[in-house]
């Protein structure tokens, strides 16, 4: 089924409209790809790379990538696993984070997984849910597959319990349900077709992967600059958690230097206080657009 494969562009499937759309587009833009208005068309050409985006429902992405209609796809791990798609998972991306949770009515009779014997469960994820109960050795569970609004199934007496995607758990609570167990942990994944690709396409994918890595490292790092007396440099160097040696430059004032380096964001506040105590002043932190280490 390579109906759309008339061009040699690297074709990437992304969700047309939903929770993953904006974050996927901003990741692609963040690694330097430029697109014209992606909301108006199904197939969007990239302006500066031989790449095109196919905007489709997230449920269709694993199959399109498996069939080679698209070379890459950005899609939830939940969807890839539910479809048991034959695709290569290139990497996880830390957005679209959620879990497939098993939930029951708050004051109902089901308290443990064993109590599910003979019960009905509503879900949009029958494969993952069935696997879960098989693993737990609970055999007599019937699954009612619904495509949406799963959380109201117990109230409608369609099912005794549900398994559904949850991020905060607010929807469960609002529907009088409590989470009993986690069936599957999910985040967005970048997946590649297992069909053979041209050298050019593979090189482009490798380049994108390297940029995604750089983008992630940059998002987790900050550029930090400070002034300090030259005598304080050894102590400051010891405090800085950077992998590489910092840049030290003389200032116009005698005996004073500027120290520049990159540090992991989560260490900033702690390090900054210690730097100040060590004699640093005018400490400035800047975000980094991208970096390749
Ligand atoms: P489509 O119209 O493309 O089929 P959809 O309604 O199936 O859209 P969304 O609700 O936009 O899909 O969710 C897309 C993906 O976002 C999910 O498959 C999952 O990977 C992720 N996600 C993250 N948090 C949640 C959440 N709280 N509920 C549902 N999905 C979530
Ligand atoms: Zn969907």
mmCIF file of C-alpha atoms and ligand atoms in Angstrom:
data_model
loop_
_atom_site.group_PDB
_atom_site.id
_atom_site.type_symbol
_atom_site.label_atom_id
_atom_site.label_comp_id
_atom_site.label_asym_id
_atom_site.label_seq_id
_atom_site.Cartn_x
_atom_site.Cartn_y
_atom_site.Cartn_z
ATOM 1 C CA UNK A 1 0.000 0.000 0.000
ATOM 2 C CA UNK A 2 2.514 2.679 -1.096
ATOM 3 C CA UNK A 3 -0.137 4.802 -2.724
ATOM 4 C CA UNK A 4 1.292 8.130 -1.596
ATOM 5 C CA UNK A 5 4.907 7.312 -2.354
ATOM 6 C CA UNK A 6 5.265 9.305 -5.536
ATOM 7 C CA UNK A 7 7.927 11.610 -4.100
ATOM 8 C CA UNK A 8 11.260 10.901 -2.502
ATOM 9 C CA UNK A 9 10.615 13.224 0.446
ATOM 10 C CA UNK A 10 10.917 11.801 3.917
ATOM 11 C CA UNK A 11 7.279 11.478 4.941
ATOM 12 C CA UNK A 12 6.419 11.943 8.613
ATOM 13 C CA UNK A 13 3.027 11.098 10.101
ATOM 14 C CA UNK A 14 1.812 13.306 12.921
ATOM 15 C CA UNK A 15 -1.544 13.682 14.673
ATOM 16 C CA UNK A 16 -3.784 16.065 12.753
ATOM 17 C CA UNK A 17 -5.540 17.583 15.684
ATOM 18 C CA UNK A 18 -5.206 16.508 19.281
ATOM 19 C CA UNK A 19 -3.006 16.396 22.321
ATOM 20 C CA UNK A 20 0.183 15.562 20.424
ATOM 21 C CA UNK A 21 -0.133 18.002 17.528
ATOM 22 C CA UNK A 22 1.265 21.280 18.884
ATOM 23 C CA UNK A 23 4.110 19.671 20.810
ATOM 24 C CA UNK A 24 5.170 17.606 17.802
ATOM 25 C CA UNK A 25 5.151 20.659 15.532
ATOM 26 C CA UNK A 26 7.105 22.704 18.040
ATOM 27 C CA UNK A 27 9.674 19.905 18.371
ATOM 28 C CA UNK A 28 10.062 19.767 14.574
ATOM 29 C CA UNK A 29 10.354 23.551 14.398
ATOM 30 C CA UNK A 30 12.758 23.459 17.349
ATOM 31 C CA UNK A 31 15.130 21.224 15.374
ATOM 32 C CA UNK A 32 15.095 23.641 12.458
ATOM 33 C CA UNK A 33 12.329 22.400 10.130
ATOM 34 C CA UNK A 34 10.121 25.120 8.691
ATOM 35 C CA UNK A 35 6.512 24.550 7.565
ATOM 36 C CA UNK A 36 3.811 26.653 6.021
ATOM 37 C CA UNK A 37 0.448 26.701 7.761
ATOM 38 C CA UNK A 38 0.122 23.083 8.843
ATOM 39 C CA UNK A 39 -3.459 23.397 10.046
ATOM 40 C CA UNK A 40 -4.961 23.819 6.604
ATOM 41 C CA UNK A 41 -3.632 20.862 4.684
ATOM 42 C CA UNK A 42 -3.312 17.099 5.035
ATOM 43 C CA UNK A 43 0.093 16.971 3.404
ATOM 44 C CA UNK A 44 2.454 19.805 4.335
ATOM 45 C CA UNK A 45 5.822 20.364 2.658
ATOM 46 C CA UNK A 46 8.789 21.393 4.730
ATOM 47 C CA UNK A 47 10.349 24.586 3.324
ATOM 48 C CA UNK A 48 13.981 23.856 4.094
ATOM 49 C CA UNK A 49 14.302 20.038 4.124
ATOM 50 C CA UNK A 50 13.161 17.258 1.832
ATOM 51 C CA UNK A 51 10.453 16.352 4.339
ATOM 52 C CA UNK A 52 6.676 16.344 4.255
ATOM 53 C CA UNK A 53 4.161 15.917 7.047
ATOM 54 C CA UNK A 54 1.064 13.778 6.724
ATOM 55 C CA UNK A 55 -1.547 14.915 9.228
ATOM 56 C CA UNK A 56 -3.838 12.045 10.223
ATOM 57 C CA UNK A 57 -5.684 10.566 13.222
ATOM 58 C CA UNK A 58 -3.248 9.225 15.780
ATOM 59 C CA UNK A 59 -4.846 5.754 15.578
ATOM 60 C CA UNK A 60 -3.803 5.483 11.922
ATOM 61 C CA UNK A 61 -0.147 6.430 12.454
ATOM 62 C CA UNK A 62 1.312 3.004 13.445
ATOM 63 C CA UNK A 63 -0.260 1.319 10.420
ATOM 64 C CA UNK A 64 0.872 4.008 7.986
ATOM 65 C CA UNK A 65 4.425 3.674 9.286
ATOM 66 C CA UNK A 66 4.294 -0.126 9.312
ATOM 67 C CA UNK A 67 3.113 -0.142 5.697
ATOM 68 C CA UNK A 68 5.810 2.324 4.664
ATOM 69 C CA UNK A 69 3.269 4.935 3.536
ATOM 70 C CA UNK A 70 5.118 7.139 6.010
ATOM 71 C CA UNK A 71 8.781 6.716 6.886
ATOM 72 C CA UNK A 72 8.479 8.129 10.398
ATOM 73 C CA UNK A 73 5.683 8.768 12.858
ATOM 74 C CA UNK A 74 5.241 10.667 16.097
ATOM 75 C CA UNK A 75 2.667 8.772 18.132
ATOM 76 C CA UNK A 76 1.830 7.632 21.664
ATOM 77 C CA UNK A 77 3.520 4.444 22.866
ATOM 78 C CA UNK A 78 0.005 3.370 23.906
ATOM 79 C CA UNK A 79 -1.174 3.439 20.282
ATOM 80 C CA UNK A 80 1.920 1.635 18.967
ATOM 81 C CA UNK A 81 1.602 -1.077 21.630
ATOM 82 C CA UNK A 82 -2.154 -1.493 21.214
ATOM 83 C CA UNK A 83 -1.770 -1.921 17.447
ATOM 84 C CA UNK A 84 1.181 -4.288 17.965
ATOM 85 C CA UNK A 85 2.677 -2.420 15.067
ATOM 86 C CA UNK A 86 5.760 -3.795 13.361
ATOM 87 C CA UNK A 87 7.782 -0.565 13.501
ATOM 88 C CA UNK A 88 11.170 0.464 14.845
ATOM 89 C CA UNK A 89 10.961 2.604 17.986
ATOM 90 C CA UNK A 90 13.712 5.187 17.548
ATOM 91 C CA UNK A 91 13.256 7.014 20.814
ATOM 92 C CA UNK A 92 10.825 8.169 23.455
ATOM 93 C CA UNK A 93 9.983 11.859 23.688
ATOM 94 C CA UNK A 94 8.946 13.313 26.977
ATOM 95 C CA UNK A 95 5.568 14.744 26.036
ATOM 96 C CA UNK A 96 2.133 13.144 25.776
ATOM 97 C CA UNK A 97 3.015 11.423 29.024
ATOM 98 C CA UNK A 98 0.120 9.380 30.385
ATOM 99 C CA UNK A 99 -0.763 5.915 31.634
ATOM 100 C CA UNK A 100 -3.388 3.321 30.827
ATOM 101 C CA UNK A 101 -5.061 2.910 34.206
ATOM 102 C CA UNK A 102 -7.439 0.315 35.527
ATOM 103 C CA UNK A 103 -10.202 2.116 37.418
ATOM 104 C CA UNK A 104 -13.241 1.006 39.388
ATOM 105 C CA UNK A 105 -16.267 2.731 40.962
ATOM 106 C CA UNK A 106 -15.200 4.272 44.267
ATOM 107 C CA UNK A 107 -17.406 2.331 46.627
ATOM 108 C CA UNK A 108 -17.942 -0.761 44.499
ATOM 109 C CA UNK A 109 -17.155 -4.413 45.162
ATOM 110 C CA UNK A 110 -13.918 -4.579 43.133
ATOM 111 C CA UNK A 111 -10.931 -3.961 45.392
ATOM 112 C CA UNK A 112 -8.151 -6.027 43.852
ATOM 113 C CA UNK A 113 -7.251 -7.438 40.429
ATOM 114 C CA UNK A 114 -8.512 -10.858 41.548
ATOM 115 C CA UNK A 115 -12.031 -9.428 42.016
ATOM 116 C CA UNK A 116 -12.246 -8.945 38.215
ATOM 117 C CA UNK A 117 -13.116 -12.624 37.671
ATOM 118 C CA UNK A 118 -16.408 -12.636 35.723
ATOM 119 C CA UNK A 119 -16.521 -8.823 35.356
ATOM 120 C CA UNK A 120 -16.910 -6.539 32.355
ATOM 121 C CA UNK A 121 -14.385 -3.834 31.499
ATOM 122 C CA UNK A 122 -14.895 -0.990 29.069
ATOM 123 C CA UNK A 123 -11.829 0.290 27.217
ATOM 124 C CA UNK A 124 -10.458 1.658 23.961
ATOM 125 C CA UNK A 125 -7.392 -0.532 24.544
ATOM 126 C CA UNK A 126 -8.632 -4.152 24.380
ATOM 127 C CA UNK A 127 -5.256 -5.668 23.493
ATOM 128 C CA UNK A 128 -3.287 -4.043 26.325
ATOM 129 C CA UNK A 129 -6.117 -4.684 28.779
ATOM 130 C CA UNK A 130 -6.480 -8.358 27.827
ATOM 131 C CA UNK A 131 -2.698 -8.855 28.074
ATOM 132 C CA UNK A 132 -2.732 -7.311 31.527
ATOM 133 C CA UNK A 133 -5.356 -9.730 32.845
ATOM 134 C CA UNK A 134 -3.633 -12.681 31.195
ATOM 135 C CA UNK A 135 -0.392 -11.714 32.944
ATOM 136 C CA UNK A 136 -2.260 -11.505 36.246
ATOM 137 C CA UNK A 137 -3.826 -14.923 35.634
ATOM 138 C CA UNK A 138 -7.394 -13.551 35.667
ATOM 139 C CA UNK A 139 -9.116 -15.399 32.846
ATOM 140 C CA UNK A 140 -12.810 -14.732 32.951
ATOM 141 C CA UNK A 141 -12.916 -11.020 32.118
ATOM 142 C CA UNK A 142 -15.015 -9.646 29.293
ATOM 143 C CA UNK A 143 -13.854 -6.594 27.428
ATOM 144 C CA UNK A 144 -16.271 -4.077 25.961
ATOM 145 C CA UNK A 145 -14.462 -2.006 23.347
ATOM 146 C CA UNK A 146 -15.584 1.631 23.182
ATOM 147 C CA UNK A 147 -14.016 4.327 21.052
ATOM 148 C CA UNK A 148 -14.528 7.178 23.506
ATOM 149 C CA UNK A 149 -16.182 8.403 26.734
ATOM 150 C CA UNK A 150 -15.078 5.209 28.439
ATOM 151 C CA UNK A 151 -15.257 6.814 31.871
ATOM 152 C CA UNK A 152 -19.056 6.892 31.930
ATOM 153 C CA UNK A 153 -19.460 3.166 31.102
ATOM 154 C CA UNK A 154 -19.834 2.038 34.754
ATOM 155 C CA UNK A 155 -22.535 4.666 35.404
ATOM 156 C CA UNK A 156 -24.376 3.531 32.285
ATOM 157 C CA UNK A 157 -23.984 -0.037 33.534
ATOM 158 C CA UNK A 158 -22.256 -1.024 30.329
ATOM 159 C CA UNK A 159 -19.313 -2.290 32.383
ATOM 160 C CA UNK A 160 -18.156 -2.869 35.977
ATOM 161 C CA UNK A 161 -14.844 -1.074 35.513
ATOM 162 C CA UNK A 162 -12.723 0.656 32.883
ATOM 163 C CA UNK A 163 -9.207 0.927 31.605
ATOM 164 C CA UNK A 164 -8.455 4.321 30.144
ATOM 165 C CA UNK A 165 -5.681 6.851 29.536
ATOM 166 C CA UNK A 166 -5.045 9.115 32.465
ATOM 167 C CA UNK A 167 -2.580 11.904 33.078
ATOM 168 C CA UNK A 168 -3.714 13.724 36.220
ATOM 169 C CA UNK A 169 -6.572 11.423 37.185
ATOM 170 C CA UNK A 170 -9.044 14.332 37.292
ATOM 171 C CA UNK A 171 -11.477 12.745 34.830
ATOM 172 C CA UNK A 172 -11.589 9.520 36.832
ATOM 173 C CA UNK A 173 -12.312 11.417 40.033
ATOM 174 C CA UNK A 174 -15.021 13.494 38.392
ATOM 175 C CA UNK A 175 -16.724 10.253 37.367
ATOM 176 C CA UNK A 176 -16.570 8.603 40.792
ATOM 177 C CA UNK A 177 -13.797 6.216 39.813
ATOM 178 C CA UNK A 178 -10.571 5.296 41.598
ATOM 179 C CA UNK A 179 -7.404 3.970 40.052
ATOM 180 C CA UNK A 180 -6.642 0.387 41.036
ATOM 181 C CA UNK A 181 -3.551 -0.332 38.962
ATOM 182 C CA UNK A 182 -1.442 0.884 36.080
ATOM 183 C CA UNK A 183 -1.607 -1.227 32.934
ATOM 184 C CA UNK A 184 0.816 0.686 30.710
ATOM 185 C CA UNK A 185 3.121 3.722 30.967
ATOM 186 C CA UNK A 186 3.144 5.904 27.879
ATOM 187 C CA UNK A 187 4.854 8.844 26.235
ATOM 188 C CA UNK A 188 5.184 9.976 22.643
ATOM 189 C CA UNK A 189 7.500 7.866 20.530
ATOM 190 C CA UNK A 190 9.314 8.526 17.287
ATOM 191 C CA UNK A 191 8.881 5.397 15.180
ATOM 192 C CA UNK A 192 10.406 4.400 11.846
ATOM 193 C CA UNK A 193 9.165 2.019 9.205
ATOM 194 C CA UNK A 194 10.902 -1.345 8.921
ATOM 195 C CA UNK A 195 10.641 -1.084 5.127
ATOM 196 C CA UNK A 196 13.968 -0.363 3.466
ATOM 197 C CA UNK A 197 14.777 3.322 3.037
ATOM 198 C CA UNK A 198 17.088 5.081 0.612
ATOM 199 C CA UNK A 199 20.477 6.208 1.930
ATOM 200 C CA UNK A 200 19.356 9.802 1.625
ATOM 201 C CA UNK A 201 16.265 9.268 3.776
ATOM 202 C CA UNK A 202 18.218 7.319 6.377
ATOM 203 C CA UNK A 203 20.830 10.084 6.544
ATOM 204 C CA UNK A 204 18.077 12.640 7.071
ATOM 205 C CA UNK A 205 16.580 10.546 9.888
ATOM 206 C CA UNK A 206 19.990 10.251 11.560
ATOM 207 C CA UNK A 207 20.399 14.011 11.314
ATOM 208 C CA UNK A 208 16.946 14.589 12.821
ATOM 209 C CA UNK A 209 17.727 12.205 15.685
ATOM 210 C CA UNK A 210 20.958 14.022 16.447
ATOM 211 C CA UNK A 211 19.127 17.336 16.453
ATOM 212 C CA UNK A 212 16.373 15.981 18.717
ATOM 213 C CA UNK A 213 19.058 14.860 21.160
ATOM 214 C CA UNK A 214 20.649 18.333 21.002
ATOM 215 C CA UNK A 215 17.272 19.984 21.468
ATOM 216 C CA UNK A 216 16.566 17.879 24.556
ATOM 217 C CA UNK A 217 19.994 18.520 26.079
ATOM 218 C CA UNK A 218 19.551 22.250 25.405
ATOM 219 C CA UNK A 219 16.126 22.273 27.057
ATOM 220 C CA UNK A 220 17.667 20.729 30.145
ATOM 221 C CA UNK A 221 20.671 23.090 30.233
ATOM 222 C CA UNK A 222 21.311 26.783 30.846
ATOM 223 C CA UNK A 223 24.131 29.080 29.788
ATOM 224 C CA UNK A 224 25.497 30.743 32.901
ATOM 225 C CA UNK A 225 27.714 33.839 33.078
ATOM 226 C CA UNK A 226 29.208 35.611 36.080
ATOM 227 C CA UNK A 227 31.900 38.028 37.108
ATOM 228 C CA UNK A 228 34.423 37.127 39.789
ATOM 229 C CA UNK A 229 37.796 38.051 41.214
ATOM 230 C CA UNK A 230 40.505 36.062 39.443
ATOM 231 C CA UNK A 231 41.545 34.526 42.762
ATOM 232 C CA UNK A 232 38.087 32.908 43.126
ATOM 233 C CA UNK A 233 38.297 31.018 39.808
ATOM 234 C CA UNK A 234 39.655 27.706 41.184
ATOM 235 C CA UNK A 235 36.829 27.520 43.753
ATOM 236 C CA UNK A 236 34.206 28.511 41.144
ATOM 237 C CA UNK A 237 35.537 25.862 38.762
ATOM 238 C CA UNK A 238 35.087 23.236 41.449
ATOM 239 C CA UNK A 239 31.484 24.301 42.039
ATOM 240 C CA UNK A 240 30.409 24.253 38.394
ATOM 241 C CA UNK A 241 28.854 20.928 37.399
ATOM 242 C CA UNK A 242 29.760 21.395 33.723
ATOM 243 C CA UNK A 243 31.390 18.570 31.795
ATOM 244 C CA UNK A 244 33.839 20.884 30.095
ATOM 245 C CA UNK A 245 36.166 23.493 31.513
ATOM 246 C CA UNK A 246 34.490 26.942 31.773
ATOM 247 C CA UNK A 247 35.522 29.916 29.630
ATOM 248 C CA UNK A 248 37.393 32.508 31.701
ATOM 249 C CA UNK A 249 37.904 35.982 30.186
ATOM 250 C CA UNK A 250 39.635 39.028 31.650
ATOM 251 C CA UNK A 251 37.446 42.075 32.394
ATOM 252 C CA UNK A 252 38.504 45.702 31.977
ATOM 253 C CA UNK A 253 38.835 45.950 35.778
ATOM 254 C CA UNK A 254 42.157 44.583 36.903
ATOM 255 C CA UNK A 255 41.994 41.243 38.706
ATOM 256 C CA UNK A 256 38.384 40.585 37.605
ATOM 257 C CA UNK A 257 37.236 37.911 35.140
ATOM 258 C CA UNK A 258 34.032 36.728 33.467
ATOM 259 C CA UNK A 259 33.262 33.003 33.739
ATOM 260 C CA UNK A 260 30.927 31.377 31.191
ATOM 261 C CA UNK A 261 29.704 27.791 31.062
ATOM 262 C CA UNK A 262 26.718 25.481 30.519
ATOM 263 C CA UNK A 263 25.109 23.682 33.446
ATOM 264 C CA UNK A 264 22.140 21.317 33.906
ATOM 265 C CA UNK A 265 19.057 23.389 34.805
ATOM 266 C CA UNK A 266 18.206 21.379 37.906
ATOM 267 C CA UNK A 267 21.474 22.381 39.572
ATOM 268 C CA UNK A 268 21.143 26.123 38.912
ATOM 269 C CA UNK A 269 19.695 27.466 42.170
ATOM 270 C CA UNK A 270 21.864 25.379 44.437
ATOM 271 C CA UNK A 271 25.014 26.170 42.463
ATOM 272 C CA UNK A 272 24.182 29.865 42.162
ATOM 273 C CA UNK A 273 24.019 30.331 45.929
ATOM 274 C CA UNK A 274 27.368 28.608 46.354
ATOM 275 C CA UNK A 275 28.916 30.655 43.536
ATOM 276 C CA UNK A 276 27.828 33.849 45.216
ATOM 277 C CA UNK A 277 29.336 32.694 48.486
ATOM 278 C CA UNK A 278 32.565 31.922 46.599
ATOM 279 C CA UNK A 279 32.790 35.511 45.348
ATOM 280 C CA UNK A 280 30.882 35.488 42.042
ATOM 281 C CA UNK A 281 28.592 38.415 41.225
ATOM 282 C CA UNK A 282 26.287 39.507 38.359
ATOM 283 C CA UNK A 283 25.276 35.889 37.760
ATOM 284 C CA UNK A 284 23.136 35.602 34.620
ATOM 285 C CA UNK A 285 21.383 32.503 33.305
ATOM 286 C CA UNK A 286 20.227 32.208 29.697
ATOM 287 C CA UNK A 287 18.153 29.584 27.881
ATOM 288 C CA UNK A 288 19.864 27.645 25.086
ATOM 289 C CA UNK A 289 18.135 27.115 21.752
ATOM 290 C CA UNK A 290 20.051 23.999 20.775
ATOM 291 C CA UNK A 291 23.435 22.374 21.336
ATOM 292 C CA UNK A 292 25.559 19.528 20.075
ATOM 293 C CA UNK A 293 28.010 18.236 22.629
HETATM 294 P P1 LIG B 1 -7.607 11.451 17.090
HETATM 295 O O1 LIG B 1 -8.696 12.324 16.589
HETATM 296 O O2 LIG B 1 -6.284 11.766 16.459
HETATM 297 O O3 LIG B 1 -7.931 9.982 17.041
HETATM 298 P P2 LIG B 1 -7.721 11.108 19.990
HETATM 299 O O4 LIG B 1 -8.938 11.699 20.591
HETATM 300 O O5 LIG B 1 -7.646 9.622 19.828
HETATM 301 O O6 LIG B 1 -7.414 11.853 18.614
HETATM 302 P P3 LIG B 1 -6.047 12.547 21.892
HETATM 303 O O7 LIG B 1 -7.036 12.646 23.011
HETATM 304 O O8 LIG B 1 -5.626 13.788 21.197
HETATM 305 O O9 LIG B 1 -6.427 11.438 20.813
HETATM 306 O O10 LIG B 1 -4.753 11.822 22.505
HETATM 307 C C1 LIG B 1 -3.661 11.531 21.708
HETATM 308 C C2 LIG B 1 -2.603 10.867 22.544
HETATM 309 O O11 LIG B 1 -2.197 11.739 23.605
HETATM 310 C C3 LIG B 1 -2.993 9.598 23.281
HETATM 311 O O12 LIG B 1 -3.008 8.463 22.440
HETATM 312 C C4 LIG B 1 -1.901 9.515 24.332
HETATM 313 O O13 LIG B 1 -0.723 8.980 23.771
HETATM 314 C C5 LIG B 1 -1.636 10.981 24.674
HETATM 315 N N1 LIG B 1 -2.219 11.438 25.963
HETATM 316 C C6 LIG B 1 -1.540 12.114 26.912
HETATM 317 N N2 LIG B 1 -2.312 12.366 27.979
HETATM 318 C C7 LIG B 1 -3.491 11.861 27.738
HETATM 319 C C8 LIG B 1 -4.721 11.822 28.494
HETATM 320 N N3 LIG B 1 -4.840 12.342 29.695
HETATM 321 N N4 LIG B 1 -5.765 11.240 27.889
HETATM 322 C C9 LIG B 1 -5.672 10.752 26.664
HETATM 323 N N5 LIG B 1 -4.532 10.743 25.933
HETATM 324 C C10 LIG B 1 -3.449 11.286 26.459
HETATM 325 ZN ZN1 LIG B 2 -7.230 8.593 18.308
#
